Every structure is written in structure tokens, then in C-alpha cells.
Coordinates of C-alpha atoms (C1' of nucleotides) in Angstrom, one line a residue:
Chain A
X886 CA 0.0 0.0 0.0
X887 CA 1.2 3.5 -0.8
X888 CA 0.0 6.7 0.6
X889 CA -0.3 9.9 -1.5
X890 CA 2.6 12.3 -0.9
X891 CA 2.0 14.9 1.8
X892 CA 3.3 18.5 2.0
X893 CA 3.9 19.6 5.6
X894 CA 5.2 22.9 6.8
X895 CA 6.9 24.2 10.0
X896 CA 6.7 28.0 10.3
X897 CA 8.4 30.3 12.9
X898 CA 6.8 33.6 13.6
X899 CA 9.5 36.1 14.6
X900 CA 7.5 38.3 17.1
X901 CA 9.2 41.4 18.5
X902 CA 8.5 40.0 22.0
X903 CA 6.3 37.5 23.8
X904 CA 2.8 38.4 22.6
X905 CA 0.2 35.6 22.9
X906 CA -2.5 37.7 21.3
X907 CA -0.4 38.5 18.2
X908 CA 0.5 34.8 18.0
X909 CA -3.2 33.9 18.0
X910 CA -3.8 36.4 15.2
X911 CA -0.9 34.9 13.2
X912 CA -2.4 31.4 13.7
X913 CA -5.7 32.8 12.3
X914 CA -3.8 33.9 9.2
X915 CA -2.3 30.4 8.9
X916 CA -5.7 28.6 9.4
X917 CA -7.1 30.9 6.7
X918 CA -4.7 29.0 4.4
X919 CA -5.2 25.5 5.8
X920 CA -7.3 24.3 8.8
X921 CA -4.8 21.6 9.4
X922 CA -2.7 23.5 12.0
X923 CA -0.9 22.4 15.1
X924 CA 0.3 25.3 17.3
X925 CA 3.5 25.4 19.3
X926 CA 3.0 28.4 21.6
X927 CA 6.2 27.8 23.5
X928 CA 8.3 29.2 20.6
X929 CA 5.7 30.9 18.5
X930 CA 5.9 28.3 15.8
X931 CA 3.3 26.0 14.2
X932 CA 3.1 22.9 12.0
X933 CA 0.6 22.7 9.2
X934 CA -0.5 20.1 6.6
X935 CA -0.6 21.9 3.2
X936 CA -1.6 18.8 1.2
X937 CA -5.3 19.7 0.7
X938 CA -4.6 23.4 0.6
X939 CA -2.3 23.0 -2.4
X940 CA -5.2 21.6 -4.4
X941 CA -7.6 24.2 -3.1
X942 CA -5.3 27.1 -3.9
X943 CA -4.0 25.6 -7.1
X944 CA -0.4 26.4 -6.4
X945 CA 2.8 24.8 -5.3
X946 CA 4.4 24.8 -1.7
X947 CA 6.6 27.8 -2.5
X948 CA 3.5 29.8 -3.6
X949 CA 1.5 28.9 -0.5
X950 CA 4.4 29.7 1.8
X951 CA 4.7 33.1 0.1
X952 CA 1.0 33.8 0.7
X953 CA 1.6 33.2 4.4
X954 CA 4.8 35.3 4.4
X955 CA 3.2 38.3 2.7
X956 CA 0.0 38.2 4.9
X957 CA 2.0 38.0 8.1
X958 CA 4.2 40.9 7.1
X959 CA 1.4 43.0 5.6
X960 CA -1.2 42.6 8.3
X961 CA 1.1 42.4 11.4
X962 CA 4.6 43.3 10.3
X963 CA 5.9 39.9 11.4
X964 CA 8.6 38.0 9.6
X965 CA 8.3 34.3 9.1
X966 CA 10.7 31.5 8.4
X967 CA 9.3 28.4 6.9
X968 CA 10.3 24.9 5.9
X969 CA 8.2 22.5 3.8
X970 CA 8.8 18.8 3.0
X971 CA 7.0 15.5 2.7
X972 CA 7.0 14.9 6.5
X973 CA 7.3 16.7 9.9
X974 CA 10.9 15.8 10.4
X975 CA 12.0 17.3 7.1
X976 CA 9.7 20.4 7.4
X977 CA 11.2 21.1 10.9
X978 CA 14.8 20.6 9.8
X979 CA 14.2 22.8 6.7
X980 CA 12.7 25.6 8.9
X981 CA 15.5 25.4 11.4
X982 CA 18.1 26.3 8.9
X983 CA 16.1 29.1 7.3
X984 CA 16.7 32.8 8.2
X985 CA 13.7 35.1 8.9
X986 CA 11.9 36.3 5.8
X987 CA 12.9 33.2 3.8
X988 CA 11.7 29.6 3.2
X989 CA 13.3 26.3 2.4
X990 CA 11.3 24.0 0.2
X991 CA 12.2 20.3 0.0
X992 CA 10.7 18.2 -2.7
X993 CA 9.2 14.8 -2.2
X994 CA 11.2 12.6 -4.6
X995 CA 13.6 10.1 -3.1
X996 CA 16.4 12.1 -4.6
X997 CA 15.2 15.4 -3.1
X998 CA 14.8 13.7 0.3
X999 CA 18.2 12.0 0.3
X1000 CA 20.0 15.1 -1.0
X1001 CA 18.5 17.2 1.8
X1002 CA 19.0 14.7 4.7
X1003 CA 22.1 12.8 4.1
X1004 CA 24.8 15.5 4.4
X1005 CA 23.4 17.0 7.6
X1006 CA 24.8 16.4 11.1
X1007 CA 22.9 13.8 13.1
X1008 CA 22.1 16.4 15.8
X1009 CA 20.0 18.3 13.2
X1010 CA 17.6 15.3 13.1
X1011 CA 14.6 15.8 15.5
X1012 CA 14.8 13.2 18.2
X1013 CA 18.7 13.2 18.3
X1014 CA 19.7 15.4 21.2
X1015 CA 23.2 16.1 22.5
X1016 CA 23.4 12.9 24.4
X1017 CA 22.5 10.6 21.5
X1018 CA 24.6 12.6 19.1
X1019 CA 27.7 12.0 21.4
X1020 CA 26.9 8.3 21.6
X1021 CA 26.6 8.1 17.8
X1022 CA 29.8 10.1 17.2
X1023 CA 31.7 7.6 19.3
X1024 CA 30.6 5.0 16.8
X1025 CA 31.8 7.1 13.9
X1026 CA 28.3 8.2 12.9
X1027 CA 28.1 11.9 12.5
X1028 CA 25.9 12.5 9.4
X1029 CA 22.3 11.6 8.8
X1030 CA 23.4 9.5 5.8
X1031 CA 25.7 7.5 8.0
X1032 CA 22.9 6.9 10.4
X1033 CA 20.6 5.8 7.6
X1034 CA 23.2 3.3 6.4
X1035 CA 23.9 1.9 9.9
X1036 CA 22.5 -1.6 10.6
X1037 CA 19.3 -1.2 12.7
X1038 CA 20.1 -4.1 15.2
X1039 CA 23.4 -2.4 16.1
X1040 CA 21.6 0.9 16.7
X1041 CA 18.9 -0.8 18.8
X1042 CA 21.6 -2.3 21.1
X1043 CA 23.0 1.1 21.7
X1044 CA 20.0 3.5 21.7
X1045 CA 17.2 1.1 22.8
X1046 CA 14.6 -0.5 20.5
X1047 CA 12.1 2.4 19.9
X1048 CA 14.5 5.3 19.8
X1049 CA 16.7 3.4 17.3
X1050 CA 13.8 2.6 15.1
X1051 CA 12.6 6.2 15.1
X1052 CA 16.1 7.6 14.4
X1053 CA 16.8 5.1 11.6
X1054 CA 13.4 5.8 10.0
X1055 CA 13.7 9.5 10.2
X1056 CA 17.3 9.4 8.8
X1057 CA 15.8 7.6 5.7
X1058 CA 13.0 10.2 5.4
X1059 CA 10.3 8.0 6.9
X1060 CA 8.0 9.9 9.3
X1061 CA 4.2 9.4 9.1
X1062 CA 3.2 11.5 12.2
X1063 CA 0.1 13.4 11.2
X1064 CA -0.9 17.0 12.0
X1065 CA -3.5 16.9 14.8
X1066 CA -5.3 20.2 15.2
X1067 CA -6.5 20.9 18.8
X1068 CA -5.2 17.7 20.2
X1069 CA -6.1 17.4 24.0
X1070 CA -3.1 17.6 26.2
X1071 CA -2.1 14.4 28.1
X1072 CA -0.8 16.1 31.2
X1073 CA -1.0 19.4 33.0
X1074 CA 1.8 20.9 35.1
X1075 CA 1.8 23.8 37.6
X1076 CA 5.0 24.9 39.3
X1077 CA 6.2 27.4 41.9
X1078 CA 9.7 28.8 42.1
X1079 CA 10.7 30.3 45.5
X1080 CA 12.3 33.7 45.6
X1081 CA 15.1 32.2 47.8
X1082 CA 15.9 28.6 48.6
X1083 CA 13.2 27.5 51.0
X1084 CA 14.1 25.3 54.0
X1085 CA 10.8 25.5 55.8
X1086 CA 8.8 22.3 55.4
X1087 CA 5.6 24.0 56.4
X1088 CA 6.1 26.5 53.6
X1089 CA 6.7 23.6 51.2
X1090 CA 3.4 22.1 52.3
X1091 CA 1.5 25.4 52.0
X1092 CA 2.9 26.1 48.5
X1093 CA 2.1 22.5 47.4
X1094 CA -1.5 22.9 48.7
X1095 CA -1.9 26.2 46.7
X1096 CA -0.6 24.4 43.6
X1097 CA -3.0 21.5 43.9
X1098 CA -5.9 23.9 44.4
X1099 CA -5.0 25.7 41.2
X1100 CA -4.4 22.3 39.4
X1101 CA -7.8 21.0 40.5
X1102 CA -9.6 24.2 39.4
X1103 CA -7.8 24.1 36.0
X1104 CA -8.8 20.5 35.5
X1105 CA -12.4 21.2 36.4
X1106 CA -12.5 24.2 34.1
X1107 CA -11.2 22.0 31.2
X1108 CA -13.7 19.2 32.1
X1109 CA -10.8 16.9 32.7
X1110 CA -9.8 14.4 35.4
X1111 CA -6.5 12.9 36.2
X1112 CA -5.5 9.3 36.8
X1113 CA -2.0 10.1 38.4
X1114 CA -0.2 12.8 40.1
X1115 CA 3.6 13.6 40.1
X1116 CA 5.5 15.9 42.4
X1117 CA 8.9 17.2 41.3
X1118 CA 11.1 18.9 43.9
X1119 CA 14.0 21.0 42.5
X1120 CA 16.9 21.7 44.9
X1121 CA 19.4 24.5 45.3
X1122 CA 21.9 22.6 43.1
X1123 CA 19.3 22.3 40.4
X1124 CA 19.0 18.5 40.9
X1125 CA 15.5 17.3 41.3
X1126 CA 13.5 14.3 42.4
X1127 CA 10.2 13.2 41.0
X1128 CA 7.6 11.0 42.7
X1129 CA 4.5 9.7 40.9
X1130 CA 1.4 8.0 42.4
X1131 CA -1.6 6.5 40.6
X1132 CA -5.0 7.4 42.0
X1133 CA -7.6 4.7 42.8
X1134 CA -10.0 6.6 40.6
X1135 CA -9.4 9.5 38.2
X1136 CA -10.5 12.8 39.7
X1137 CA -10.3 16.6 39.6
X1138 CA -11.4 16.9 43.2
X1139 CA -9.0 19.2 45.1
X1140 CA -9.0 17.5 48.5
X1141 CA -8.1 14.1 46.9
X1142 CA -5.3 15.7 44.9
X1143 CA -4.1 17.7 47.9
X1144 CA -4.0 14.6 50.1
X1145 CA -2.0 12.7 47.5
X1146 CA 0.4 15.5 46.9
X1147 CA 0.9 15.8 50.7
X1148 CA 1.8 12.1 50.8
X1149 CA 4.2 12.4 47.9
X1150 CA 6.0 15.3 49.6
X1151 CA 6.1 13.4 52.9
X1152 CA 7.5 10.3 51.2
X1153 CA 10.6 12.3 50.2
X1154 CA 11.3 13.0 53.9
X1155 CA 12.8 16.4 53.3
X1156 CA 14.6 17.7 56.3
X1157 CA 16.5 21.0 56.0
X1158 CA 16.5 20.5 52.2
X1159 CA 17.1 23.7 50.2
X1160 CA 14.1 23.7 47.9
X1161 CA 14.2 26.0 44.9
X1162 CA 11.0 24.9 43.2
X1163 CA 8.0 22.6 43.4
X1164 CA 5.9 21.3 40.5
X1165 CA 2.8 19.2 40.4
X1166 CA 1.7 17.4 37.3
X1167 CA -1.6 15.7 36.5
X1168 CA -0.8 12.7 34.4
X1169 CA -2.9 10.5 32.1
X1170 CA -5.7 13.1 31.7
X1171 CA -9.1 12.0 30.5
X1172 CA -12.4 13.7 29.8
X1173 CA -14.5 14.3 32.9
X1174 CA -17.3 12.5 31.1
X1175 CA -15.5 9.3 32.0
X1176 CA -15.6 10.0 35.7
X1177 CA -17.0 7.2 37.8
X1178 CA -17.2 8.6 41.3
X1179 CA -17.5 5.8 43.8
X1180 CA -20.5 6.4 45.9
X1181 CA -19.6 6.8 49.5
X1182 CA -21.5 7.2 52.7
X1183 CA -19.4 10.1 53.5
X1184 CA -21.6 13.3 53.7
X1185 CA -18.5 15.4 54.4
X1186 CA -17.1 14.4 51.0
X1187 CA -20.3 15.2 49.1
X1188 CA -20.5 18.6 50.9
X1189 CA -16.9 19.4 49.9
X1190 CA -17.6 18.5 46.2
X1191 CA -20.7 20.8 46.2
X1192 CA -18.6 23.6 47.9
X1193 CA -15.9 23.1 45.2
X1194 CA -18.5 23.7 42.5
X1195 CA -19.7 26.9 44.0
X1196 CA -16.1 28.2 44.5
X1197 CA -15.3 27.3 40.9
X1198 CA -18.2 29.6 39.8
X1199 CA -16.9 32.4 41.9
X1200 CA -13.4 32.0 40.6
X1201 CA -14.6 32.1 37.0
X1202 CA -16.6 35.2 37.7
X1203 CA -13.8 37.2 39.4
X1204 CA -10.2 36.1 39.3
X1205 CA -8.5 32.7 39.3
X1206 CA -6.5 33.3 42.4
X1207 CA -9.2 35.1 44.5
X1208 CA -10.2 32.0 46.5
X1209 CA -8.2 29.3 48.1
X1210 CA -7.8 27.5 51.4
X1211 CA -6.6 29.7 54.2
X1212 CA -3.8 27.2 54.8
X1213 CA -2.3 27.8 51.3
X1214 CA -2.1 31.5 51.9
X1215 CA -0.9 31.7 55.5
X1216 CA 2.7 32.8 55.8
X1217 CA 5.1 31.5 58.4
X1218 CA 5.5 34.1 61.1
Chain B
dT1468 C1' 23.3 32.1 22.6
dC1469 C1' 21.7 30.3 26.8
dT1470 C1' 18.3 29.1 30.2
dG1471 C1' 13.9 27.6 31.9
dG1472 C1' 9.2 25.9 31.7
dG1473 C1' 6.0 22.6 30.3
dG1474 C1' 5.3 18.8 27.6
dT1475 C1' 6.0 13.7 25.4
dC1476 C1' 7.9 9.3 25.1
dC1477 C1' 10.8 5.5 26.4
dT1478 C1' 13.3 2.1 29.4
dA1479 C1' 14.4 -0.5 33.4
dG1480 C1' 13.3 -2.6 37.5
dG1481 C1' 10.2 -4.1 41.0
dA1482 C1' 5.8 -5.8 42.7
dC1483 C1' 2.1 -8.5 42.0
dC1484 C1' -1.0 -12.0 40.0
dC1485 C1' -2.2 -16.1 37.6
Chain C
dT1105 C1' 3.1 -27.1 49.0
dC1106 C1' 6.7 -25.0 46.4
dT1107 C1' 8.8 -23.1 42.2
dG1108 C1' 9.0 -20.8 38.0
dG1109 C1' 7.5 -18.3 34.0
dG1110 C1' 4.9 -14.8 31.8
dG1111 C1' 2.0 -10.8 31.8
dT1112 C1' 0.7 -6.4 33.6
dC1113 C1' 1.0 -2.4 36.3
dC1114 C1' 3.5 1.1 38.7
dT1115 C1' 7.4 4.0 39.5
dA1116 C1' 11.8 6.6 38.7
dG1117 C1' 14.6 8.6 35.7
dG1118 C1' 16.6 9.9 31.2
dA1119 C1' 16.3 12.1 26.8
dC1120 C1' 14.3 15.1 23.9
dC1121 C1' 11.1 18.8 21.8
dC1122 C1' 9.0 23.5 21.3

DNA sequence: TCTGGGGTCCTAGGACCC
DNA sequence: TCTGGGGTCCTAGGACCC
């Protein structure tokens, strides 16, 4: 079976500064060209599938990229740098080596793909970070072409089965990851960095309680529940420890999250530890429609859940941080 | 150019069950 | 009753991406 060739694009918007509103407007420009857009707000870039849009607009990838470049510049004064190619790996690599205001177009013939990929350094291949690049260079593999020619079993012994398969495929121009617009996140993290290294365990607990309250509220607002919670403690020397615990049932109920987070922190047994930051992550998110709350005979629990619903409404009406437990806000005297 | 934050995926090892 | 093997789940940590 063969699949029809795709044309994917990675575009970087070169904003004058962090401006989420402007970024949203630029995404609107892009979705005016193709609805198949995946946003990357962290660095103001986006991936897009141009395959259908090429037929709709009756042009080639260079023409479509130029439409985007001109509109972003004319409407918002923003420069773009774009890369296009037959898959996400090649589009990302092409964009990465393109200066602002320009585009790199890679064709979809085997010759085009090999000519683009093979001479490049392995570290330019998405999925090959500094650690893996060092490992490969010790084996004499420094270019994408050498990686493509290396025997897969040997790579698997060195890099592990899945990473080796992925690197080997991508080096040969194989990458069938689709563009998935609006994909729901699989986890949600909230963190707090202390102004100075914090030794007070009571303050650790209060901060953690505040984080879990915000996490619970955010999950309930997004109609999501979490199946597991992780706590990451970062110390003064920038090392960190993570502890994960699975919940008996998925929930977004703050008291349950707070109790679990408290247990995770206690399990680390921090005594006089210089803590620089705390982070809580809700893992394995699922839609709240799937919630199966075990019926209990505990009136207190039901009252807390009703109270939580009321407080969520107040928060949404005023400000996210306006309500929280007194314990989370009390400062050590 | 570097750093940090928030996210994903993978692996290894241990616990547990059948 | 004991042992061993295989499968599954959980957890910690590493590597990487944007």
C-alpha cells in the first residue's frame, strides 16, 4: 500500500517579543490558508499540513508559503521563516536552517529527500539530542546519511529499540506523524519557584496545597480528570526528584489531589532541604465524562464537592486566584 | 546564545497476579 | 506445598522537543 505524498510545513513567527495575542492572530492567518494546523505556543511556531490546501489554492508549496509570508508581514509586520517537506521531520529541519523572511522547500522525490537529509549532522535530526549525538559520534556516525546506512540491530543495542527505530526511519526520510489540530493535552503541570531557597517544610506544604488547588480548578474548568499525580522537587543545586502515584479513581477533586500531593512530599522525607521549586503534574488526563465517582456514605465528602463547584463559579466570575484555602495563603511568622 | 518551563515518550526494575 | 514463568501495572529517571 502506498500513501499519497504529503506536504507539511513548519513556520516560525518572529515576534518582536512574547505576545500571545499577536501569536493567535498569526495562527488565524495560517488557518485561513489551511485548517490543518498544530500550534506550538512555546516558541511561537506551528506545523501545518498543506496537502489539501495545495489543491484548493491551485499552487505549489513555494506559492503557499509566500502567501503566508506576505500576509503575516502586511497585516502584522511579522517576519516568518518556513520549511516544507514530505513529513514533519524534514519540514522542521528545513525551517530550522532558514533565516527570517525566507523559506526552504524540500521536494518529495527520493532524490530530493536524500539530497537534503544525508549531508546534515545527526544532531540536526529531530529526536537526536546532544546525548544521543555524542553516543553516535563515538561509533563514527556523524551525518544523517551514515545513520541511515547503519544496521538497525546495532543501533537498537546502543539506543534502545524504539529510539533506534525512530532515528533510523527519520534518517531515511520516513515519518508518518500526522498534524492533529487541537489535540487534547495528556498532562498538565503547575509549578512554583521560591524567591530564595526555601528550607521551611511548612512553607513547602503550603505552597504545594496552593498548587494542587490551582491544578484541581484548572482541570475542572477544562472538564478533565487525572489518573495520576507527580511531584517534582528541585533543589538549590538544580538536581531534582520526582515521585509519581496513581489514583484509585481518576478525579479533579482538590481534596483528593491535595492529600495525595501531601503524601508524595512526605515520602521524600525532606529535612532541611534547600528547595528551589515545586511542581505538580496531573498525568494521564481524560475527559470528565469518563468520571466514575464511587458512591460513599461520607456526607462530608459530598459537601466538599458541592462547595468546590460553588467556588469554581466564583473563581470564573472574578479572578482565578481570588479564592483558596486559608492554609495555602498563611505565611510563616 | 543560553536558560527555563512545560510537555511527550521511552526504558528498566520491582511488585504482583495467575 | 513449592517453584518458576509470563504478563501487567506502577514508578523513577533519562532524553528530547518546542
